[in-house]
Coordinates of C-alpha atoms and ligand atoms in Angstrom, one line a residue:
X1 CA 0.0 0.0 0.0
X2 CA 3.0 2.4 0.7
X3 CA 5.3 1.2 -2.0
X4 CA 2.2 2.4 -4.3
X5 CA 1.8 5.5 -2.6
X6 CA 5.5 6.1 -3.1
X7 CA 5.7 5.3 -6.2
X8 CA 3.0 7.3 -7.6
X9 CA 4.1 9.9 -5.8
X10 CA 7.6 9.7 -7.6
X11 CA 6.2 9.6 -10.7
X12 CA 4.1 12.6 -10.2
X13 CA 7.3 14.5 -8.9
X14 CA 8.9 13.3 -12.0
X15 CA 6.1 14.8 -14.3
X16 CA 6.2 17.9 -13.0
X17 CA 9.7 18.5 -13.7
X18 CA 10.1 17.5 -16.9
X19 CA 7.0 19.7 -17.6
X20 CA 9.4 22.4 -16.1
X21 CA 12.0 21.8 -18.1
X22 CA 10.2 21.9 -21.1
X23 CA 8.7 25.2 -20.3
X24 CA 11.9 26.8 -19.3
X25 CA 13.6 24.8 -23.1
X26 CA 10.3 27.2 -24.4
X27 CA 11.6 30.3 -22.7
X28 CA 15.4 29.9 -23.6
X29 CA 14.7 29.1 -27.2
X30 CA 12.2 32.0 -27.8
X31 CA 14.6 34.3 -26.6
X32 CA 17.7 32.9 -28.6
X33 CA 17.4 35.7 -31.0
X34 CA 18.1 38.5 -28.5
X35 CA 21.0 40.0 -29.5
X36 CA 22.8 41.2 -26.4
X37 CA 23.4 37.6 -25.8
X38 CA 24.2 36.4 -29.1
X39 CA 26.9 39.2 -30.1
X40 CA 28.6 39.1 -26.8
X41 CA 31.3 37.1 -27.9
X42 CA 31.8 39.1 -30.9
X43 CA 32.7 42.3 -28.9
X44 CA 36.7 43.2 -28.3
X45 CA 36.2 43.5 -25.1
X46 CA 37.7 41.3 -22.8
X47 CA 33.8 40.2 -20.8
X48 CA 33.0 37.4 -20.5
X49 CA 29.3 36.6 -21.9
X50 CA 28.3 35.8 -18.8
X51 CA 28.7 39.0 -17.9
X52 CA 27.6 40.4 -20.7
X53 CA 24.0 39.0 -19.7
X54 CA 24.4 40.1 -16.2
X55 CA 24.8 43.9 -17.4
X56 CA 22.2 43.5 -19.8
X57 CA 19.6 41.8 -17.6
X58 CA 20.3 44.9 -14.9
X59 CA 19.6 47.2 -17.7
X60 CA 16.5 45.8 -19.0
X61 CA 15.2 45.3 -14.9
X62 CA 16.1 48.9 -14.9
X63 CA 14.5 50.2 -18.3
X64 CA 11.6 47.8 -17.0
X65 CA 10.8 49.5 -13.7
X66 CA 11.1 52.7 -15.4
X67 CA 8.4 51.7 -17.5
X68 CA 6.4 49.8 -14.7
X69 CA 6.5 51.4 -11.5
X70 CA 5.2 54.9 -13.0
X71 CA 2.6 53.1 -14.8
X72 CA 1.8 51.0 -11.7
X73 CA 1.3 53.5 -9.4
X74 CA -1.2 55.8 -11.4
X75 CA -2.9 52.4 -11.9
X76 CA -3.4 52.4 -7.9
X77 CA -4.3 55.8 -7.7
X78 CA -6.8 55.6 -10.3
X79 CA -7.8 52.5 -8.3
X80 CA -8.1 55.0 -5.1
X81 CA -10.2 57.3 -7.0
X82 CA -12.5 54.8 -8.5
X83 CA -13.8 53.7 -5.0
X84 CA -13.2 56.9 -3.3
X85 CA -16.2 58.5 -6.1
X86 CA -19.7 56.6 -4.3
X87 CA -18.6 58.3 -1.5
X88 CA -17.9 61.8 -3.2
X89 CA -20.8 61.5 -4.4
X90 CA -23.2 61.1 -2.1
X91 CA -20.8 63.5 0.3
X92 CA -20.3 67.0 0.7
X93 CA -17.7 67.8 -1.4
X94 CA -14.7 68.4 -0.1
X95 CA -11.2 70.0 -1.4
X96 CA -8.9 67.3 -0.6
X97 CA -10.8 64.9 -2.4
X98 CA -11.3 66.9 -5.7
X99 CA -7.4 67.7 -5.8
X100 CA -6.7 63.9 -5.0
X101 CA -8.8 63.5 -8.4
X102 CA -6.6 65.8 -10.6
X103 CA -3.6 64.5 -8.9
X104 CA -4.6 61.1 -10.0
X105 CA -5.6 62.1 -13.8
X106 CA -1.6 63.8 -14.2
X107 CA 0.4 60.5 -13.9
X108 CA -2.0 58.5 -15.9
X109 CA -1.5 60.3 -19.2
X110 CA 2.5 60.2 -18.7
X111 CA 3.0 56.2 -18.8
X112 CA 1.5 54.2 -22.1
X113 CA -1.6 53.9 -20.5
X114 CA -4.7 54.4 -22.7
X115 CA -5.9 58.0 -21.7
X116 CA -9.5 56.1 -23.1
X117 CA -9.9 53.7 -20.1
X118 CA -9.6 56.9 -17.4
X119 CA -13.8 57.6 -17.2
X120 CA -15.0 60.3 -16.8
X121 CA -16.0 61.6 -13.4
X122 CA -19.7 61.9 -12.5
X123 CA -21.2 65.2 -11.4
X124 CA -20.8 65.4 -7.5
X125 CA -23.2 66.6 -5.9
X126 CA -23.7 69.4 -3.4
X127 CA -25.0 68.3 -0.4
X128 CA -25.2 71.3 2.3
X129 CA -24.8 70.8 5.7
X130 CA -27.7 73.1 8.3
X131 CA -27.0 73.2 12.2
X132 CA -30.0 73.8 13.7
X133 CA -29.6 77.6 15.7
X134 CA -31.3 78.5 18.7
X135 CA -34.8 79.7 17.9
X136 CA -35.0 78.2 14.4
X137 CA -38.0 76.4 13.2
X138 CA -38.2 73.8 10.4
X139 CA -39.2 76.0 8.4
X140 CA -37.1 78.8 8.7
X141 CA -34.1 75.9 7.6
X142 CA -36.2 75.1 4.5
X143 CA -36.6 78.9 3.5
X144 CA -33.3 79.8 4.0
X145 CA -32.5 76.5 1.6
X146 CA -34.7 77.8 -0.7
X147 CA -37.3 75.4 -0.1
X148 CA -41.0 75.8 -0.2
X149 CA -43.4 74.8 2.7
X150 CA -44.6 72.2 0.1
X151 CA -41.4 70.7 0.4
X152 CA -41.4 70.8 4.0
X153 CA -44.6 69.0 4.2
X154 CA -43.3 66.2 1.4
X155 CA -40.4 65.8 3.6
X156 CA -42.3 65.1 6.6
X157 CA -45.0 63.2 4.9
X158 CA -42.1 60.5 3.1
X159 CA -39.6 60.5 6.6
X160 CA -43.0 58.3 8.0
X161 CA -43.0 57.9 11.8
X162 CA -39.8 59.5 12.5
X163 CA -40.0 62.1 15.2
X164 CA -36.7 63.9 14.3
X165 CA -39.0 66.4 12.3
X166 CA -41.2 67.2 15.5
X167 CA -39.1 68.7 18.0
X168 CA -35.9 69.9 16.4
X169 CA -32.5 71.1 18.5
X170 CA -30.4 73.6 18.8
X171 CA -27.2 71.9 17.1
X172 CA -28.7 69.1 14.8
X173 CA -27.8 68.4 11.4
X174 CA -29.4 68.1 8.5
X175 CA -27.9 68.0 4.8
X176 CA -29.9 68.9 1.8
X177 CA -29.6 68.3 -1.9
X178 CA -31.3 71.1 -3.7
X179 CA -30.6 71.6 -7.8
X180 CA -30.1 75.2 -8.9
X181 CA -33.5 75.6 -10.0
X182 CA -34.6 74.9 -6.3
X183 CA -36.0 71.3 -6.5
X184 CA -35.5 69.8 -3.9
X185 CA -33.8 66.2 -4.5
X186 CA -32.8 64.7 -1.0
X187 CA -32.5 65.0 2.7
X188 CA -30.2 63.2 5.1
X189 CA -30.6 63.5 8.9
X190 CA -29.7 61.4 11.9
X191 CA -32.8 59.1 12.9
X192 CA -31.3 58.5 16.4
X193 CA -28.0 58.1 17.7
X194 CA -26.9 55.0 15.5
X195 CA -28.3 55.4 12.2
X196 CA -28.9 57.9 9.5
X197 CA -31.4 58.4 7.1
X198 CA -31.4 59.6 3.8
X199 CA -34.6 61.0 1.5
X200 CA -34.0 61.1 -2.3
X201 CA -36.9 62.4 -4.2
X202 CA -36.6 61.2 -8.1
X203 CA -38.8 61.9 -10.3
X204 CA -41.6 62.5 -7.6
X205 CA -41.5 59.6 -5.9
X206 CA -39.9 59.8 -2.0
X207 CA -37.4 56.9 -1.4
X208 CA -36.2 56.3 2.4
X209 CA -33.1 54.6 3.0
X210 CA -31.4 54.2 6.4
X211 CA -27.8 53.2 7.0
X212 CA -26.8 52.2 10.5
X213 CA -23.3 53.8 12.3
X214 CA -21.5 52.2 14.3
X215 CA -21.7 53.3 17.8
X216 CA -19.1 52.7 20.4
X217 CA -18.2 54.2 24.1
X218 CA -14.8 54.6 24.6
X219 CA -13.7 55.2 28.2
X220 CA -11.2 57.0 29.7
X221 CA -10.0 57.6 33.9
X222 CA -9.0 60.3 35.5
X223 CA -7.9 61.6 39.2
X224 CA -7.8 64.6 40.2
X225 CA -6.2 65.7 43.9
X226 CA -8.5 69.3 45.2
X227 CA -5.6 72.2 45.9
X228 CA -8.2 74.9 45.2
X229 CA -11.4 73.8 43.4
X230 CA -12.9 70.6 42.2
X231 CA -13.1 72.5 38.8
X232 CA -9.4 73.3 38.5
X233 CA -8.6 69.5 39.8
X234 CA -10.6 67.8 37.1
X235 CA -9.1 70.4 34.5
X236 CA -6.0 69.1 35.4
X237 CA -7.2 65.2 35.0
X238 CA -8.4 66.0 31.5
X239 CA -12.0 65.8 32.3
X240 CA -14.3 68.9 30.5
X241 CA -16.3 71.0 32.6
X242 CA -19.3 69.2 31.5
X243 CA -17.7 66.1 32.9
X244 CA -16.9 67.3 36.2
X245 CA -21.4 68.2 36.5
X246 CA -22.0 65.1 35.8
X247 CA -19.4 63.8 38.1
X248 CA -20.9 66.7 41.1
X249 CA -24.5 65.6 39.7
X250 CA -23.6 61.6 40.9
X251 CA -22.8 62.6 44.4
X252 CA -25.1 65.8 45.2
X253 CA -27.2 63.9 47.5
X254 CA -23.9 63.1 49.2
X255 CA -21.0 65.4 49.0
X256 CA -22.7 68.9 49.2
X257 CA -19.8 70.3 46.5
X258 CA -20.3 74.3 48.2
X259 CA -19.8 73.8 51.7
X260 CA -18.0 70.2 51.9
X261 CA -15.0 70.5 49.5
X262 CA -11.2 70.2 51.5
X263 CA -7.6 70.7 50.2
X264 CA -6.5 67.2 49.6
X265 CA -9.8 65.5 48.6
X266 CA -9.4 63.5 45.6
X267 CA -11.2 61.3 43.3
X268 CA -11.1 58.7 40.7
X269 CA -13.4 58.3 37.6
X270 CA -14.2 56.7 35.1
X271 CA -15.8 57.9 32.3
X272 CA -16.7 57.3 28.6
X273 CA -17.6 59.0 25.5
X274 CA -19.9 58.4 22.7
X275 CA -18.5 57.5 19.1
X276 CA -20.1 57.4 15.7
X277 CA -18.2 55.8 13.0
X278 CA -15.2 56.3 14.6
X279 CA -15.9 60.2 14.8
X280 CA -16.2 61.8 18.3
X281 CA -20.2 62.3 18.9
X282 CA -20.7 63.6 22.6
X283 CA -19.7 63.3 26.1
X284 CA -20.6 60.0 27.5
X285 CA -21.6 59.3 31.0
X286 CA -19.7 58.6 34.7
X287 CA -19.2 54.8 34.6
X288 CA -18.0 54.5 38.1
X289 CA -16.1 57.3 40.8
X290 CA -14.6 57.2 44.1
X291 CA -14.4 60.8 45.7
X292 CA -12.8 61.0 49.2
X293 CA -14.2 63.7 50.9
X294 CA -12.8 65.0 54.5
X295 CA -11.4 61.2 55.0
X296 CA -14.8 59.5 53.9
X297 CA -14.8 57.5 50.7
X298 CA -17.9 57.7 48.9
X299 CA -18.7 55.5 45.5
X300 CA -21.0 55.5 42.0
X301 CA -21.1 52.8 39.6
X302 CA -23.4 53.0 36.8
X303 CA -26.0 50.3 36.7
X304 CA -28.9 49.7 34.6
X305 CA -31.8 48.1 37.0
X306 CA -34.5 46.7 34.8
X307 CA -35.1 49.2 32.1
X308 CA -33.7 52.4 34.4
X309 CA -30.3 53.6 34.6
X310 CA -29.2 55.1 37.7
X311 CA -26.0 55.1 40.3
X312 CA -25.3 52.9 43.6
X313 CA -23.0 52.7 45.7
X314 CA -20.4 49.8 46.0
X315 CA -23.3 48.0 49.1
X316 CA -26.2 48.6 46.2
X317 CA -27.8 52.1 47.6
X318 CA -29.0 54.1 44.8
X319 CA -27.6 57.5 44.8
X320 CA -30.5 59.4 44.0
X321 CA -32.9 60.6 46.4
X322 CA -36.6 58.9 46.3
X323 CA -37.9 62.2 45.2
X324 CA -36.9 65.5 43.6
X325 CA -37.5 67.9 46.2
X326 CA -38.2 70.7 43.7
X327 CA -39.6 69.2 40.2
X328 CA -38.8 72.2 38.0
X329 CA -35.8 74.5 38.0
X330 CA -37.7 77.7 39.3
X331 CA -36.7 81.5 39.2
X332 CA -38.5 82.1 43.1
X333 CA -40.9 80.7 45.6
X334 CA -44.0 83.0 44.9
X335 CA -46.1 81.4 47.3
X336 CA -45.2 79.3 50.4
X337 CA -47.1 76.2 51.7
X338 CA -49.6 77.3 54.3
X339 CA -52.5 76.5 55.9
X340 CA -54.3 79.9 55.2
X341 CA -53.7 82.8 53.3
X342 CA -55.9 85.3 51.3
X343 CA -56.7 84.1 48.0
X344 CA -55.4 86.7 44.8
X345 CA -57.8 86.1 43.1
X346 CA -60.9 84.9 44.7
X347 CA -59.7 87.7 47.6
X348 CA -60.7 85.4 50.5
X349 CA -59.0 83.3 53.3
X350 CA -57.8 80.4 51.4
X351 CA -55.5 77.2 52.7
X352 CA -52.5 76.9 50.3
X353 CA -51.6 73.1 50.4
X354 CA -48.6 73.5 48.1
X355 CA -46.1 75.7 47.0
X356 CA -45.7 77.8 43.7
X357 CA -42.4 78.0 41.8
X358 CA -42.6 80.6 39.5
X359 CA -41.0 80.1 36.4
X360 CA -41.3 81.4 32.2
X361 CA -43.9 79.8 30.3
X362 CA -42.9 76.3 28.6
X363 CA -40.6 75.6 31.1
X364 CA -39.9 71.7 31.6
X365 CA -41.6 70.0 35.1
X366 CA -40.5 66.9 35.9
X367 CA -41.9 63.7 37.7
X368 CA -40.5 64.1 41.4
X369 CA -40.3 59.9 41.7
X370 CA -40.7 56.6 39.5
X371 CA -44.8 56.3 39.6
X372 CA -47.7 55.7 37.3
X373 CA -49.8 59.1 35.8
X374 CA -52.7 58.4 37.9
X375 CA -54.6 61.9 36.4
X376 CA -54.4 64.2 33.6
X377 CA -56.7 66.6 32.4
X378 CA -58.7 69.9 33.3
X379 CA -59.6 70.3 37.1
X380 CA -60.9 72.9 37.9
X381 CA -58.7 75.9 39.7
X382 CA -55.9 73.5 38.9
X383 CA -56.1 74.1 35.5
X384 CA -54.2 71.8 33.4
X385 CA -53.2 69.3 36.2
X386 CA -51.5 65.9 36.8
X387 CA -51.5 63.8 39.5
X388 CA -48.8 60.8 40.3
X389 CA -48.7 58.0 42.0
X390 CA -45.5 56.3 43.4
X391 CA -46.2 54.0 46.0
X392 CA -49.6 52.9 47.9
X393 CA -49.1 56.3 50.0
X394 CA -47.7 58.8 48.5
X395 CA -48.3 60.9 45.3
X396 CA -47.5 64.2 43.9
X397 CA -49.7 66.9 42.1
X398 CA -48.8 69.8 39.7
X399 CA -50.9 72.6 38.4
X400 CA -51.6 75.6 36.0
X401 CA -49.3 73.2 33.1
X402 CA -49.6 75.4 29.3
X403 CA -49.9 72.0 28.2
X404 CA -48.8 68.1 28.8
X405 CA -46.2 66.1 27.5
X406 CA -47.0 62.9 26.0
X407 CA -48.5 61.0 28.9
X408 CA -51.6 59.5 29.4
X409 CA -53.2 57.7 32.3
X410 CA -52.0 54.4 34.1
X411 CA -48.6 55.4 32.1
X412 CA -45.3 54.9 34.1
X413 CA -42.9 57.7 34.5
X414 CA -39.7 58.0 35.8
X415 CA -38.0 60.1 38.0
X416 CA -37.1 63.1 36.3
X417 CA -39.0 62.6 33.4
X418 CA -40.8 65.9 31.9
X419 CA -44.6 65.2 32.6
X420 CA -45.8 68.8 31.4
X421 CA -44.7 72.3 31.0
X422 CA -45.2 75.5 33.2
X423 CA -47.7 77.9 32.4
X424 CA -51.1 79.7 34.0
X425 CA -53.9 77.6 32.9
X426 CA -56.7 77.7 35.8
X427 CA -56.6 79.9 38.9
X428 CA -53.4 81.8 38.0
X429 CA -51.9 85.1 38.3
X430 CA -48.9 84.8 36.3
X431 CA -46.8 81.3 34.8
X432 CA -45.9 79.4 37.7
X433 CA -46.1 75.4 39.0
X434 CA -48.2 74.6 41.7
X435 CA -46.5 71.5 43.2
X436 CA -48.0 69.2 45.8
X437 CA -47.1 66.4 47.9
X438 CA -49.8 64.3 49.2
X439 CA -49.3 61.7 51.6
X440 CA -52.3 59.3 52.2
X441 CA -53.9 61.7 50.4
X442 CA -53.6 65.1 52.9
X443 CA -50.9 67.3 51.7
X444 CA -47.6 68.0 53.3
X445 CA -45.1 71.2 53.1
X446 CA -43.3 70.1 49.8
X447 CA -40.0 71.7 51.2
X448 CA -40.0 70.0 54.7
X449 CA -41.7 66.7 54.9
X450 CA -39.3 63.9 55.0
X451 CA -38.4 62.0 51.9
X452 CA -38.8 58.2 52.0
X453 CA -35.5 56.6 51.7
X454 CA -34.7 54.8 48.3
X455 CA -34.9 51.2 48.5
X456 CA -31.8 49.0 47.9
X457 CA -31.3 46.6 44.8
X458 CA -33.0 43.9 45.3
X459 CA -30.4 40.7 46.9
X460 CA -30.7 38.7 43.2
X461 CA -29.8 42.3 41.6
X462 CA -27.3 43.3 44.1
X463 CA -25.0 39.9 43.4
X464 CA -25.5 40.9 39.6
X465 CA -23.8 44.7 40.4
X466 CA -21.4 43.5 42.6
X467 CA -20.3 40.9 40.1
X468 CA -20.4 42.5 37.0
X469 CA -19.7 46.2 37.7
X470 CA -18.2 46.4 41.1
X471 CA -15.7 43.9 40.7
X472 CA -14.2 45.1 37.4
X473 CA -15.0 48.8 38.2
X474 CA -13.2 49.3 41.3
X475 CA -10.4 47.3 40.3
X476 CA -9.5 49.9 37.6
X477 CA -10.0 52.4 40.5
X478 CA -7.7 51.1 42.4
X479 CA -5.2 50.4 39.9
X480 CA -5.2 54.5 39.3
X481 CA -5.3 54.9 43.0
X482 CA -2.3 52.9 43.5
X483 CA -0.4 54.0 40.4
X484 CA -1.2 57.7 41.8
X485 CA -0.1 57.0 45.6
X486 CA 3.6 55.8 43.6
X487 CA 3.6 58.2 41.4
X488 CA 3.2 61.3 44.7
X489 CA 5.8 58.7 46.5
X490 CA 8.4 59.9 43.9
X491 CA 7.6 63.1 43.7
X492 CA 8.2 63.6 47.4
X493 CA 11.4 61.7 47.5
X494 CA 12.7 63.8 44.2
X495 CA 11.2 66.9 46.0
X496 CA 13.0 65.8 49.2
X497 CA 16.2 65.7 47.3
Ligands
LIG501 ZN1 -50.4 77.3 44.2

């Protein structure tokens, strides 16, 4: 069985070189006629033919990357260009792409390469990039683009469901593709955070497409030791000033950043930010933080719970208070909580059983706890009024809204969430919130009664945190902990001399 094996193997082996030899016999004998090889002998000189092939083959591999390498490399190019062009041309133009183009065209026509196979380049079009300013509407974009309120309402009407159209923000992009004679021929605007939409209206019909980006959070850590400010200490760590709010924001119910803050408190975050296609998008969130104030260490790690985000410390408390004690951010108190008071507008002796913050019309007011909208409609004085309910005792009430947000009964809401919007509907002098907190239905001062503490993850939740984002989490804290304590070691005994 092996001798066969070996011997057709041999045989095989055999084959191929003579089928090799044969091929190379080919190549020798086609090129017998060349002359540098043939008239070598012929010359005085006292080469050798041998050498006289040596020399010639070095010319001819030098002629030959003359020739080649030129021609090559405009071949690549033009090979750049041709995929680089989709992208041109569904892109904003841009400079360094159009002179990459003429760069390309040069080299082509110099080696002989058939000027014929370059093609020509297809019209790029102009797509023009609108940030969204403070105040602007939709429509005011659209005018300024040339664009009819026709066109506004085909573009809504084709973009379907999406509410990108409905509440627009300062900062928001949108691109459009109008032709000189102001048609309007396509749209492209970011549907949410991962993908991007574009509109192309040809020959009157509307085509959607949607392409998704690739999202991705990169995260970075930072300490920062306090010499005069918790501002100037993250500075220093490379966090932005938004970073270190977010980072005061995490802790406010424990560290109160006015009164508390000591030379020589330090802290240690972790942070990330949000990435779009490898592009820097926006600031991310605090992933997890140690900040030792005064000797006391306190800790965040961020932790989605069921369906809401939120911070614990490393035994599983939640961060955040039970209840906002002030739903809306207010410009004063213009009535107190009291038991009676004269009425400004019905001019009598009237019990006020919450307390008005007065604040510009439209401003946001926000659900002081997790709950379920338990009313939401006209009642009478009250105006435009919403009541919450967030556990079997308590629930909160807000008046005079200028109108709801999207909320309807039996919904659940979050803490924080933006239930309505300030204004004067009912029994109102001027915009403000009337906010009350009801406890077994009888109201309580807003501002004094005490807040239920927040309840602790659940034990089956809490061995989740601790394993998944304690664990990891603080053992990058203490890795920059540790490489910081070395780090001031050094210093001190460089310092020291
Ligand atoms: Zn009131």
């Amino acid at each position: 069985m092996g001798d066969v094996n070996r011997g057709a193997h041999s045989a095989r082996k055999q084959a191929i070189r003579r089928k090799a030899q044969r091929r190379h016999s080919h190549f020798y004998d086609s090129r017998a006629h060349w002359s540098f090889s043939r008239n070598a002998s012929a010359e005085p000189l006292s080469w050798s033919r041998e050498r006289w092939i040596l020399a010639g083959t070095a010319f001819f591999l030098v002629i030959l990357s003359a020739l080649v390498i030129p021609a090559w490399a405009g071949a690549m190019r033009k090979e750049t260009v041709a995929t680089a062009l989709p992208r041109v041309n569904t892109d904003i133009p841009r400079p360094d792409v159009q002179s990459n183009v003429a760069l390309a065209v040069v080299p082509l026509a110099v080696p002989r390469l058939d000027p014929a196979s370059v093609k020509p380049l297809p019209p790029v079009e102009t797509w023009n990039t609108v940030q969204v300013q403070p105040g602007q509407t939709l429509a005011d974009i659209f005018v300024a683009q040339g664009l009819s309120m026709t066109d506004l309402q085909r573009v809504i009407d084709a973009a379907g469901g999406t509410k990108v159209f409905h509440q627009i923000k300062p900062g928001q992009e949108f691109q459009f593709l109008v032709n000189a004679d102001h048609t309007l021929e396509g749209v492209r605007f970011d549907q949410d955070e991962t993908s991007v939409a574009t509109l192309r209206f040809t020959s009157g019909k509307a085509e959607l497409t949607t392409q998704k980006r690739d999202v991705q959070r990169r995260e970075h850590i930072a300490h920062g030791l306090i010499d005069s400010s918790l501002f100037g200490a993250a500075s220093k760590a490379g966090m932005s000033n938004a970073m270190v709010l977010k980072l005061a924001e995490v802790f406010k119910f424990d560290i109160d950043f006015v009164q508390d803050l000591r030379v020589g408190d330090n802290f240690t975050v972790v942070y990330d930010d949000v990435y779009s296609d490898g592009a820097f998008m926006r600031e991310g969130d605090i992933v997890a933080a140690e900040f030792i104030n005064q000797g006391k260490r306190y800790t965040a790690y961020r932790y989605k719970n069921g369906d809401k985000v939120g911070y614990y410390s490393e035994e599983g408390r939640p961060l955040q208070g039970s209840f906002l004690r002030i739903p809306v951010d207010f410009t004063r108190i213009s009535s107190q909580f009291s038991a009676g008071r004269m009425h400004p507008i019905l001019g009598k002796m009237r019990a006020h059983k919450g307390v008005d913050y007065a604040a510009p019309s439209g401003t946001p007011i926000h659900a002081a706890g997790d709950g379920v909208v338990k009313f939401r409609g006209w009642m009478n004085g009250y105006g435009n009024f919403v009541v919450i309910q967030h556990n079997a005792s308590i629930s909160t009430a807000y008046g005079h809204m200028s109108r709801f947000a999207n909320l309807r009964v039996g919904q659940r809401v979050s803490q924080g969430s933006t239930i309505g919007y300030v204004g004067m509907t009912g029994l109102a002098t001027g915009p403000h919130l009337h906010y009350e907190f009801r406890v077994n239905n009888a109201q309580r001062d807003p501002q004094t009664v005490t807040l239920p503490k927040p309840e602790p993850l659940p034990a089956a939740q809490l061995a989740k945190f601790k394993k998944e984002i304690v664990g990891p989490q603080l053992a990058r804290l203490n890795q920059v902990d540790n490489n910081t304590k070395l780090a001031r070691n050094e210093t001190a005994k460089n310092d020291g001399g």
